[in-house]
């Protein structure tokens, strides 16, 4: 059986976790949390990166920093994970979905402006599969209407748009280190903050509304409750697991890209024959091989392909039932304009196994079975 995903493991994780334990500092913001934060700041050029307990929590934190309040509207695609919307629903906002582009499965930047009302406060682009949204256009619209941009870059670490790191283009960026992502700490994430003036507030919200971060830096002599907040900092043991992978981020990304490129090359023929559609990466986007997907003719064919692959010992999966069709989506959101591509394209998409450590002969086996299905 070839699994769909196996969590990344490089070999140094246990040593670093032991070090975190030996440090006798297993709560948040210990040695490894700091190392991870610094690594992300250096890698992305953002003013501040802070590890969080998940990407969901990073997005919640961003929604608080963006001062999203009841009645506000937030624009995003409906083809995304629930957390993208939930973080804003928790603040009482109404989510406004717009259609996606069929080529990248990202929000259609040309539909955003028409969805803006006087209540709109933020745009949330989701960089699907680590392939960037059209950020120049999105930032231009945000500028024109004075909107906050919160990038859901859960899948976007180590990917770029015109040379800029995903997550470090908008006001805030959110990463995920869930076990299904390129780099993992089990459950975890990070927020990237572009505006230095927002760093102190972010530290306060992340630390239960206290100025504990300042206290630990010796800038004040006691810490206290200064604002609203929650607990968004992960244990240093989890950060230790993650750091072992961030150190090898280039190698892990290169290994994933090699699998991605092999799939892509192997399926060119099927695409040319009009049987499937392969992923599209605009030339100014450097992606991180977060996932490899194919698009079948329709839902019925996809169901048959997944069942066939399972019989052959290959776990392929689909995801994202569009949020506007879910019960909570009907309650908390509306779809602006017409759903031309969101539902149709999501029903065609199937993800093939992709993880660090997937072997060449396994990749060849998967390719041969997909080809056999289409024979
Ligand atoms: C994985 C993912 C999330 C959620 O990440 P968690 O760290 O599990 O909270 C949010 N958005 C997208 C697009 C994701 O892929």
JSON list of C-alpha atoms in Angstrom, two decimals, residues 168-360:
[
{"chain": "A", "resi": 168, "resn": "UNK", "atom": "CA", "xyz": [5.40, 37.85, 3.28]},
{"chain": "A", "resi": 169, "resn": "UNK", "atom": "CA", "xyz": [3.55, 39.86, 0.63]},
{"chain": "A", "resi": 170, "resn": "UNK", "atom": "CA", "xyz": [0.29, 40.86, 2.36]},
{"chain": "A", "resi": 171, "resn": "UNK", "atom": "CA", "xyz": [-0.10, 42.42, 5.83]},
{"chain": "A", "resi": 172, "resn": "UNK", "atom": "CA", "xyz": [-0.10, 39.00, 7.47]},
{"chain": "A", "resi": 173, "resn": "UNK", "atom": "CA", "xyz": [0.79, 35.51, 6.27]},
{"chain": "A", "resi": 174, "resn": "UNK", "atom": "CA", "xyz": [-0.21, 32.21, 7.83]},
{"chain": "A", "resi": 175, "resn": "UNK", "atom": "CA", "xyz": [1.77, 28.95, 7.57]},
{"chain": "A", "resi": 176, "resn": "UNK", "atom": "CA", "xyz": [0.77, 25.44, 8.59]},
{"chain": "A", "resi": 177, "resn": "UNK", "atom": "CA", "xyz": [3.06, 22.79, 10.04]},
{"chain": "A", "resi": 178, "resn": "UNK", "atom": "CA", "xyz": [0.37, 20.13, 10.28]},
{"chain": "A", "resi": 179, "resn": "UNK", "atom": "CA", "xyz": [1.62, 16.62, 9.52]},
{"chain": "A", "resi": 180, "resn": "UNK", "atom": "CA", "xyz": [0.20, 16.82, 5.98]},
{"chain": "A", "resi": 181, "resn": "UNK", "atom": "CA", "xyz": [2.30, 19.87, 5.08]},
{"chain": "A", "resi": 182, "resn": "UNK", "atom": "CA", "xyz": [5.84, 20.05, 3.63]},
{"chain": "A", "resi": 183, "resn": "UNK", "atom": "CA", "xyz": [7.38, 20.69, 7.06]},
{"chain": "A", "resi": 184, "resn": "UNK", "atom": "CA", "xyz": [5.71, 19.56, 10.23]},
{"chain": "A", "resi": 185, "resn": "UNK", "atom": "CA", "xyz": [5.60, 19.66, 14.01]},
{"chain": "A", "resi": 186, "resn": "UNK", "atom": "CA", "xyz": [2.49, 17.46, 14.28]},
{"chain": "A", "resi": 187, "resn": "UNK", "atom": "CA", "xyz": [0.12, 20.35, 14.83]},
{"chain": "A", "resi": 188, "resn": "UNK", "atom": "CA", "xyz": [1.46, 23.87, 14.39]},
{"chain": "A", "resi": 189, "resn": "UNK", "atom": "CA", "xyz": [1.74, 26.96, 12.29]},
{"chain": "A", "resi": 190, "resn": "UNK", "atom": "CA", "xyz": [3.13, 30.48, 12.16]},
{"chain": "A", "resi": 191, "resn": "UNK", "atom": "CA", "xyz": [2.08, 34.04, 11.55]},
{"chain": "A", "resi": 192, "resn": "UNK", "atom": "CA", "xyz": [4.24, 36.41, 9.50]},
{"chain": "A", "resi": 193, "resn": "UNK", "atom": "CA", "xyz": [3.85, 40.11, 10.29]},
{"chain": "A", "resi": 194, "resn": "UNK", "atom": "CA", "xyz": [4.99, 42.75, 7.82]},
{"chain": "A", "resi": 195, "resn": "UNK", "atom": "CA", "xyz": [4.37, 45.90, 9.86]},
{"chain": "A", "resi": 196, "resn": "UNK", "atom": "CA", "xyz": [6.81, 46.36, 12.77]},
{"chain": "A", "resi": 197, "resn": "UNK", "atom": "CA", "xyz": [4.23, 48.47, 14.58]},
{"chain": "A", "resi": 198, "resn": "UNK", "atom": "CA", "xyz": [2.00, 45.38, 14.89]},
{"chain": "A", "resi": 199, "resn": "UNK", "atom": "CA", "xyz": [4.61, 43.05, 16.41]},
{"chain": "A", "resi": 200, "resn": "UNK", "atom": "CA", "xyz": [4.05, 43.98, 20.05]},
{"chain": "A", "resi": 201, "resn": "UNK", "atom": "CA", "xyz": [0.28, 43.58, 19.73]},
{"chain": "A", "resi": 202, "resn": "UNK", "atom": "CA", "xyz": [0.78, 40.18, 18.09]},
{"chain": "A", "resi": 203, "resn": "UNK", "atom": "CA", "xyz": [3.02, 39.03, 20.94]},
{"chain": "A", "resi": 204, "resn": "UNK", "atom": "CA", "xyz": [0.39, 40.17, 23.45]},
{"chain": "A", "resi": 205, "resn": "UNK", "atom": "CA", "xyz": [-2.55, 38.41, 21.76]},
{"chain": "A", "resi": 206, "resn": "UNK", "atom": "CA", "xyz": [-0.49, 35.23, 21.34]},
{"chain": "A", "resi": 207, "resn": "UNK", "atom": "CA", "xyz": [0.42, 35.25, 25.06]},
{"chain": "A", "resi": 208, "resn": "UNK", "atom": "CA", "xyz": [-3.06, 35.39, 26.65]},
{"chain": "A", "resi": 209, "resn": "UNK", "atom": "CA", "xyz": [-3.29, 39.17, 26.40]},
{"chain": "A", "resi": 210, "resn": "UNK", "atom": "CA", "xyz": [-0.19, 39.69, 28.53]},
{"chain": "A", "resi": 211, "resn": "UNK", "atom": "CA", "xyz": [3.09, 41.53, 27.95]},
{"chain": "A", "resi": 212, "resn": "UNK", "atom": "CA", "xyz": [5.07, 38.43, 28.93]},
{"chain": "A", "resi": 213, "resn": "UNK", "atom": "CA", "xyz": [7.31, 38.61, 25.84]},
{"chain": "A", "resi": 214, "resn": "UNK", "atom": "CA", "xyz": [8.53, 42.06, 26.92]},
{"chain": "A", "resi": 215, "resn": "UNK", "atom": "CA", "xyz": [9.06, 40.77, 30.46]},
{"chain": "A", "resi": 216, "resn": "UNK", "atom": "CA", "xyz": [11.26, 37.92, 29.26]},
{"chain": "A", "resi": 217, "resn": "UNK", "atom": "CA", "xyz": [13.33, 40.36, 27.24]},
{"chain": "A", "resi": 218, "resn": "UNK", "atom": "CA", "xyz": [13.88, 42.34, 30.45]},
{"chain": "A", "resi": 219, "resn": "UNK", "atom": "CA", "xyz": [12.12, 45.41, 29.06]},
{"chain": "A", "resi": 220, "resn": "UNK", "atom": "CA", "xyz": [9.68, 45.57, 31.99]},
{"chain": "A", "resi": 221, "resn": "UNK", "atom": "CA", "xyz": [9.99, 44.17, 35.53]},
{"chain": "A", "resi": 222, "resn": "UNK", "atom": "CA", "xyz": [6.63, 42.43, 35.83]},
{"chain": "A", "resi": 223, "resn": "UNK", "atom": "CA", "xyz": [4.10, 41.23, 33.36]},
{"chain": "A", "resi": 224, "resn": "UNK", "atom": "CA", "xyz": [0.40, 41.86, 33.36]},
{"chain": "A", "resi": 225, "resn": "UNK", "atom": "CA", "xyz": [-2.84, 41.54, 31.44]},
{"chain": "A", "resi": 226, "resn": "UNK", "atom": "CA", "xyz": [-2.85, 44.40, 28.95]},
{"chain": "A", "resi": 227, "resn": "UNK", "atom": "CA", "xyz": [-5.29, 43.45, 26.16]},
{"chain": "A", "resi": 228, "resn": "UNK", "atom": "CA", "xyz": [-7.54, 40.71, 24.77]},
{"chain": "A", "resi": 229, "resn": "UNK", "atom": "CA", "xyz": [-5.74, 37.52, 23.85]},
{"chain": "A", "resi": 230, "resn": "UNK", "atom": "CA", "xyz": [-5.55, 33.78, 23.71]},
{"chain": "A", "resi": 231, "resn": "UNK", "atom": "CA", "xyz": [-2.91, 31.05, 23.92]},
{"chain": "A", "resi": 232, "resn": "UNK", "atom": "CA", "xyz": [-1.38, 30.55, 20.51]},
{"chain": "A", "resi": 233, "resn": "UNK", "atom": "CA", "xyz": [2.17, 29.49, 21.34]},
{"chain": "A", "resi": 234, "resn": "UNK", "atom": "CA", "xyz": [3.25, 25.89, 20.88]},
{"chain": "A", "resi": 235, "resn": "UNK", "atom": "CA", "xyz": [5.44, 23.75, 23.13]},
{"chain": "A", "resi": 236, "resn": "UNK", "atom": "CA", "xyz": [9.18, 23.97, 22.45]},
{"chain": "A", "resi": 237, "resn": "UNK", "atom": "CA", "xyz": [9.22, 20.16, 21.99]},
{"chain": "A", "resi": 238, "resn": "UNK", "atom": "CA", "xyz": [7.03, 20.56, 18.91]},
{"chain": "A", "resi": 239, "resn": "UNK", "atom": "CA", "xyz": [9.25, 23.37, 17.66]},
{"chain": "A", "resi": 240, "resn": "UNK", "atom": "CA", "xyz": [12.27, 21.07, 18.10]},
{"chain": "A", "resi": 241, "resn": "UNK", "atom": "CA", "xyz": [10.67, 18.52, 15.75]},
{"chain": "A", "resi": 242, "resn": "UNK", "atom": "CA", "xyz": [10.02, 21.24, 13.19]},
{"chain": "A", "resi": 243, "resn": "UNK", "atom": "CA", "xyz": [13.48, 22.78, 13.37]},
{"chain": "A", "resi": 244, "resn": "UNK", "atom": "CA", "xyz": [15.06, 19.50, 12.25]},
{"chain": "A", "resi": 245, "resn": "UNK", "atom": "CA", "xyz": [13.14, 19.92, 9.01]},
{"chain": "A", "resi": 246, "resn": "UNK", "atom": "CA", "xyz": [13.57, 23.65, 8.50]},
{"chain": "A", "resi": 247, "resn": "UNK", "atom": "CA", "xyz": [17.32, 23.07, 8.62]},
{"chain": "A", "resi": 248, "resn": "UNK", "atom": "CA", "xyz": [16.89, 20.75, 5.63]},
{"chain": "A", "resi": 249, "resn": "UNK", "atom": "CA", "xyz": [14.18, 22.78, 3.90]},
{"chain": "A", "resi": 250, "resn": "UNK", "atom": "CA", "xyz": [16.10, 23.02, 0.62]},
{"chain": "A", "resi": 251, "resn": "UNK", "atom": "CA", "xyz": [16.74, 19.28, 0.47]},
{"chain": "A", "resi": 252, "resn": "UNK", "atom": "CA", "xyz": [13.14, 18.40, 1.36]},
{"chain": "A", "resi": 253, "resn": "UNK", "atom": "CA", "xyz": [11.78, 20.83, -1.24]},
{"chain": "A", "resi": 254, "resn": "UNK", "atom": "CA", "xyz": [14.16, 19.53, -3.89]},
{"chain": "A", "resi": 255, "resn": "UNK", "atom": "CA", "xyz": [13.09, 15.93, -3.19]},
{"chain": "A", "resi": 256, "resn": "UNK", "atom": "CA", "xyz": [9.40, 16.87, -3.45]},
{"chain": "A", "resi": 257, "resn": "UNK", "atom": "CA", "xyz": [10.00, 18.86, -6.64]},
{"chain": "A", "resi": 258, "resn": "UNK", "atom": "CA", "xyz": [11.71, 15.90, -8.20]},
{"chain": "A", "resi": 259, "resn": "UNK", "atom": "CA", "xyz": [8.61, 13.72, -7.59]},
{"chain": "A", "resi": 260, "resn": "UNK", "atom": "CA", "xyz": [6.36, 16.52, -8.84]},
{"chain": "A", "resi": 261, "resn": "UNK", "atom": "CA", "xyz": [8.39, 16.97, -12.03]},
{"chain": "A", "resi": 262, "resn": "UNK", "atom": "CA", "xyz": [8.39, 13.24, -12.71]},
{"chain": "A", "resi": 263, "resn": "UNK", "atom": "CA", "xyz": [4.58, 13.07, -12.37]},
{"chain": "A", "resi": 264, "resn": "UNK", "atom": "CA", "xyz": [4.20, 16.14, -14.54]},
{"chain": "A", "resi": 265, "resn": "UNK", "atom": "CA", "xyz": [6.41, 14.83, -17.30]},
{"chain": "A", "resi": 266, "resn": "UNK", "atom": "CA", "xyz": [4.77, 11.40, -17.22]},
{"chain": "A", "resi": 267, "resn": "UNK", "atom": "CA", "xyz": [1.23, 12.77, -17.55]},
{"chain": "A", "resi": 268, "resn": "UNK", "atom": "CA", "xyz": [1.95, 15.18, -20.42]},
{"chain": "A", "resi": 269, "resn": "UNK", "atom": "CA", "xyz": [0.79, 12.58, -22.93]},
{"chain": "A", "resi": 270, "resn": "UNK", "atom": "CA", "xyz": [-2.55, 12.00, -21.18]},
{"chain": "A", "resi": 271, "resn": "UNK", "atom": "CA", "xyz": [-3.14, 15.74, -21.15]},
{"chain": "A", "resi": 272, "resn": "UNK", "atom": "CA", "xyz": [-2.25, 16.05, -24.83]},
{"chain": "A", "resi": 273, "resn": "UNK", "atom": "CA", "xyz": [-4.76, 13.28, -25.56]},
{"chain": "A", "resi": 274, "resn": "UNK", "atom": "CA", "xyz": [-7.43, 15.37, -23.79]},
{"chain": "A", "resi": 275, "resn": "UNK", "atom": "CA", "xyz": [-7.97, 12.82, -21.01]},
{"chain": "A", "resi": 276, "resn": "UNK", "atom": "CA", "xyz": [-6.81, 14.80, -17.98]},
{"chain": "A", "resi": 277, "resn": "UNK", "atom": "CA", "xyz": [-5.70, 18.29, -16.99]},
{"chain": "A", "resi": 278, "resn": "UNK", "atom": "CA", "xyz": [-2.38, 18.80, -15.23]},
{"chain": "A", "resi": 279, "resn": "UNK", "atom": "CA", "xyz": [-1.61, 21.56, -12.69]},
{"chain": "A", "resi": 280, "resn": "UNK", "atom": "CA", "xyz": [-0.60, 24.94, -14.09]},
{"chain": "A", "resi": 281, "resn": "UNK", "atom": "CA", "xyz": [2.19, 27.05, -12.61]},
{"chain": "A", "resi": 282, "resn": "UNK", "atom": "CA", "xyz": [2.51, 30.63, -13.94]},
{"chain": "A", "resi": 283, "resn": "UNK", "atom": "CA", "xyz": [6.11, 31.34, -14.95]},
{"chain": "A", "resi": 284, "resn": "UNK", "atom": "CA", "xyz": [6.65, 33.97, -12.25]},
{"chain": "A", "resi": 285, "resn": "UNK", "atom": "CA", "xyz": [5.67, 31.50, -9.50]},
{"chain": "A", "resi": 286, "resn": "UNK", "atom": "CA", "xyz": [8.21, 29.23, -7.91]},
{"chain": "A", "resi": 287, "resn": "UNK", "atom": "CA", "xyz": [6.21, 26.46, -6.22]},
{"chain": "A", "resi": 288, "resn": "UNK", "atom": "CA", "xyz": [7.19, 24.05, -3.46]},
{"chain": "A", "resi": 289, "resn": "UNK", "atom": "CA", "xyz": [5.65, 20.79, -4.72]},
{"chain": "A", "resi": 290, "resn": "UNK", "atom": "CA", "xyz": [3.17, 20.80, -1.88]},
{"chain": "A", "resi": 291, "resn": "UNK", "atom": "CA", "xyz": [0.88, 18.55, -3.89]},
{"chain": "A", "resi": 292, "resn": "UNK", "atom": "CA", "xyz": [0.47, 16.88, -7.23]},
{"chain": "A", "resi": 293, "resn": "UNK", "atom": "CA", "xyz": [-3.03, 16.66, -8.59]},
{"chain": "A", "resi": 294, "resn": "UNK", "atom": "CA", "xyz": [-4.76, 15.66, -11.79]},
{"chain": "A", "resi": 295, "resn": "UNK", "atom": "CA", "xyz": [-8.15, 16.77, -13.00]},
{"chain": "A", "resi": 296, "resn": "UNK", "atom": "CA", "xyz": [-10.38, 14.05, -14.42]},
{"chain": "A", "resi": 297, "resn": "UNK", "atom": "CA", "xyz": [-13.25, 14.59, -16.85]},
{"chain": "A", "resi": 298, "resn": "UNK", "atom": "CA", "xyz": [-15.84, 14.79, -14.07]},
{"chain": "A", "resi": 299, "resn": "UNK", "atom": "CA", "xyz": [-16.89, 13.58, -10.62]},
{"chain": "A", "resi": 300, "resn": "UNK", "atom": "CA", "xyz": [-17.97, 10.15, -11.87]},
{"chain": "A", "resi": 301, "resn": "UNK", "atom": "CA", "xyz": [-14.61, 9.47, -13.54]},
{"chain": "A", "resi": 302, "resn": "UNK", "atom": "CA", "xyz": [-12.75, 10.72, -10.47]},
{"chain": "A", "resi": 303, "resn": "UNK", "atom": "CA", "xyz": [-14.68, 8.34, -8.20]},
{"chain": "A", "resi": 304, "resn": "UNK", "atom": "CA", "xyz": [-13.75, 5.44, -10.49]},
{"chain": "A", "resi": 305, "resn": "UNK", "atom": "CA", "xyz": [-10.08, 6.49, -10.65]},
{"chain": "A", "resi": 306, "resn": "UNK", "atom": "CA", "xyz": [-9.77, 6.73, -6.84]},
{"chain": "A", "resi": 307, "resn": "UNK", "atom": "CA", "xyz": [-11.43, 3.31, -6.42]},
{"chain": "A", "resi": 308, "resn": "UNK", "atom": "CA", "xyz": [-9.21, 1.77, -9.11]},
{"chain": "A", "resi": 309, "resn": "UNK", "atom": "CA", "xyz": [-6.03, 3.15, -7.52]},
{"chain": "A", "resi": 310, "resn": "UNK", "atom": "CA", "xyz": [-7.13, 1.88, -4.11]},
{"chain": "A", "resi": 311, "resn": "UNK", "atom": "CA", "xyz": [-7.58, -1.61, -5.52]},
{"chain": "A", "resi": 312, "resn": "UNK", "atom": "CA", "xyz": [-4.04, -1.33, -6.87]},
{"chain": "A", "resi": 313, "resn": "UNK", "atom": "CA", "xyz": [-2.70, -0.27, -3.46]},
{"chain": "A", "resi": 314, "resn": "UNK", "atom": "CA", "xyz": [-2.42, 3.47, -4.10]},
{"chain": "A", "resi": 315, "resn": "UNK", "atom": "CA", "xyz": [-4.13, 5.95, -1.79]},
{"chain": "A", "resi": 316, "resn": "UNK", "atom": "CA", "xyz": [-5.28, 8.96, -3.80]},
{"chain": "A", "resi": 317, "resn": "UNK", "atom": "CA", "xyz": [-7.62, 11.53, -2.26]},
{"chain": "A", "resi": 318, "resn": "UNK", "atom": "CA", "xyz": [-9.78, 14.50, -3.15]},
{"chain": "A", "resi": 319, "resn": "UNK", "atom": "CA", "xyz": [-10.55, 17.50, -0.97]},
{"chain": "A", "resi": 320, "resn": "UNK", "atom": "CA", "xyz": [-12.47, 20.70, -0.36]},
{"chain": "A", "resi": 321, "resn": "UNK", "atom": "CA", "xyz": [-16.14, 20.43, -0.79]},
{"chain": "A", "resi": 322, "resn": "UNK", "atom": "CA", "xyz": [-16.65, 24.13, -1.64]},
{"chain": "A", "resi": 323, "resn": "UNK", "atom": "CA", "xyz": [-17.46, 26.01, 1.55]},
{"chain": "A", "resi": 324, "resn": "UNK", "atom": "CA", "xyz": [-20.54, 27.82, 0.24]},
{"chain": "A", "resi": 325, "resn": "UNK", "atom": "CA", "xyz": [-22.26, 24.45, -0.21]},
{"chain": "A", "resi": 326, "resn": "UNK", "atom": "CA", "xyz": [-21.54, 23.34, 3.39]},
{"chain": "A", "resi": 327, "resn": "UNK", "atom": "CA", "xyz": [-24.11, 23.93, 6.19]},
{"chain": "A", "resi": 328, "resn": "UNK", "atom": "CA", "xyz": [-21.92, 26.49, 7.98]},
{"chain": "A", "resi": 329, "resn": "UNK", "atom": "CA", "xyz": [-21.17, 28.19, 4.69]},
{"chain": "A", "resi": 330, "resn": "UNK", "atom": "CA", "xyz": [-24.87, 28.74, 4.13]},
{"chain": "A", "resi": 331, "resn": "UNK", "atom": "CA", "xyz": [-25.11, 30.24, 7.60]},
{"chain": "A", "resi": 332, "resn": "UNK", "atom": "CA", "xyz": [-22.05, 32.48, 7.70]},
{"chain": "A", "resi": 333, "resn": "UNK", "atom": "CA", "xyz": [-21.24, 33.29, 4.11]},
{"chain": "A", "resi": 334, "resn": "UNK", "atom": "CA", "xyz": [-22.49, 34.25, 0.70]},
{"chain": "A", "resi": 335, "resn": "UNK", "atom": "CA", "xyz": [-21.15, 33.63, -2.78]},
{"chain": "A", "resi": 336, "resn": "UNK", "atom": "CA", "xyz": [-20.77, 36.79, -4.83]},
{"chain": "A", "resi": 337, "resn": "UNK", "atom": "CA", "xyz": [-21.36, 36.28, -8.53]},
{"chain": "A", "resi": 338, "resn": "UNK", "atom": "CA", "xyz": [-21.65, 32.95, -10.23]},
{"chain": "A", "resi": 339, "resn": "UNK", "atom": "CA", "xyz": [-20.02, 29.66, -9.26]},
{"chain": "A", "resi": 340, "resn": "UNK", "atom": "CA", "xyz": [-18.70, 28.79, -12.69]},
{"chain": "A", "resi": 341, "resn": "UNK", "atom": "CA", "xyz": [-15.52, 26.92, -11.71]},
{"chain": "A", "resi": 342, "resn": "UNK", "atom": "CA", "xyz": [-15.42, 26.38, -7.94]},
{"chain": "A", "resi": 343, "resn": "UNK", "atom": "CA", "xyz": [-17.72, 23.36, -7.79]},
{"chain": "A", "resi": 344, "resn": "UNK", "atom": "CA", "xyz": [-17.01, 21.99, -11.25]},
{"chain": "A", "resi": 345, "resn": "UNK", "atom": "CA", "xyz": [-13.22, 22.06, -10.95]},
{"chain": "A", "resi": 346, "resn": "UNK", "atom": "CA", "xyz": [-13.18, 20.81, -7.34]},
{"chain": "A", "resi": 347, "resn": "UNK", "atom": "CA", "xyz": [-15.19, 17.74, -8.36]},
{"chain": "A", "resi": 348, "resn": "UNK", "atom": "CA", "xyz": [-12.60, 16.82, -11.00]},
{"chain": "A", "resi": 349, "resn": "UNK", "atom": "CA", "xyz": [-9.52, 17.06, -8.81]},
{"chain": "A", "resi": 350, "resn": "UNK", "atom": "CA", "xyz": [-7.63, 14.09, -7.38]},
{"chain": "A", "resi": 351, "resn": "UNK", "atom": "CA", "xyz": [-4.40, 14.28, -5.37]},
{"chain": "A", "resi": 352, "resn": "UNK", "atom": "CA", "xyz": [-1.69, 11.65, -5.84]},
{"chain": "A", "resi": 353, "resn": "UNK", "atom": "CA", "xyz": [0.67, 10.47, -3.08]},
{"chain": "A", "resi": 354, "resn": "UNK", "atom": "CA", "xyz": [3.28, 13.13, -2.35]},
{"chain": "A", "resi": 355, "resn": "UNK", "atom": "CA", "xyz": [5.63, 13.15, 0.62]},
{"chain": "A", "resi": 356, "resn": "UNK", "atom": "CA", "xyz": [9.28, 13.40, 1.57]},
{"chain": "A", "resi": 357, "resn": "UNK", "atom": "CA", "xyz": [10.63, 9.88, 1.27]},
{"chain": "A", "resi": 358, "resn": "UNK", "atom": "CA", "xyz": [8.31, 8.66, -1.50]},
{"chain": "A", "resi": 359, "resn": "UNK", "atom": "CA", "xyz": [10.53, 6.36, -3.55]},
{"chain": "A", "resi": 360, "resn": "UNK", "atom": "CA", "xyz": [11.20, 6.51, -7.29]}
]
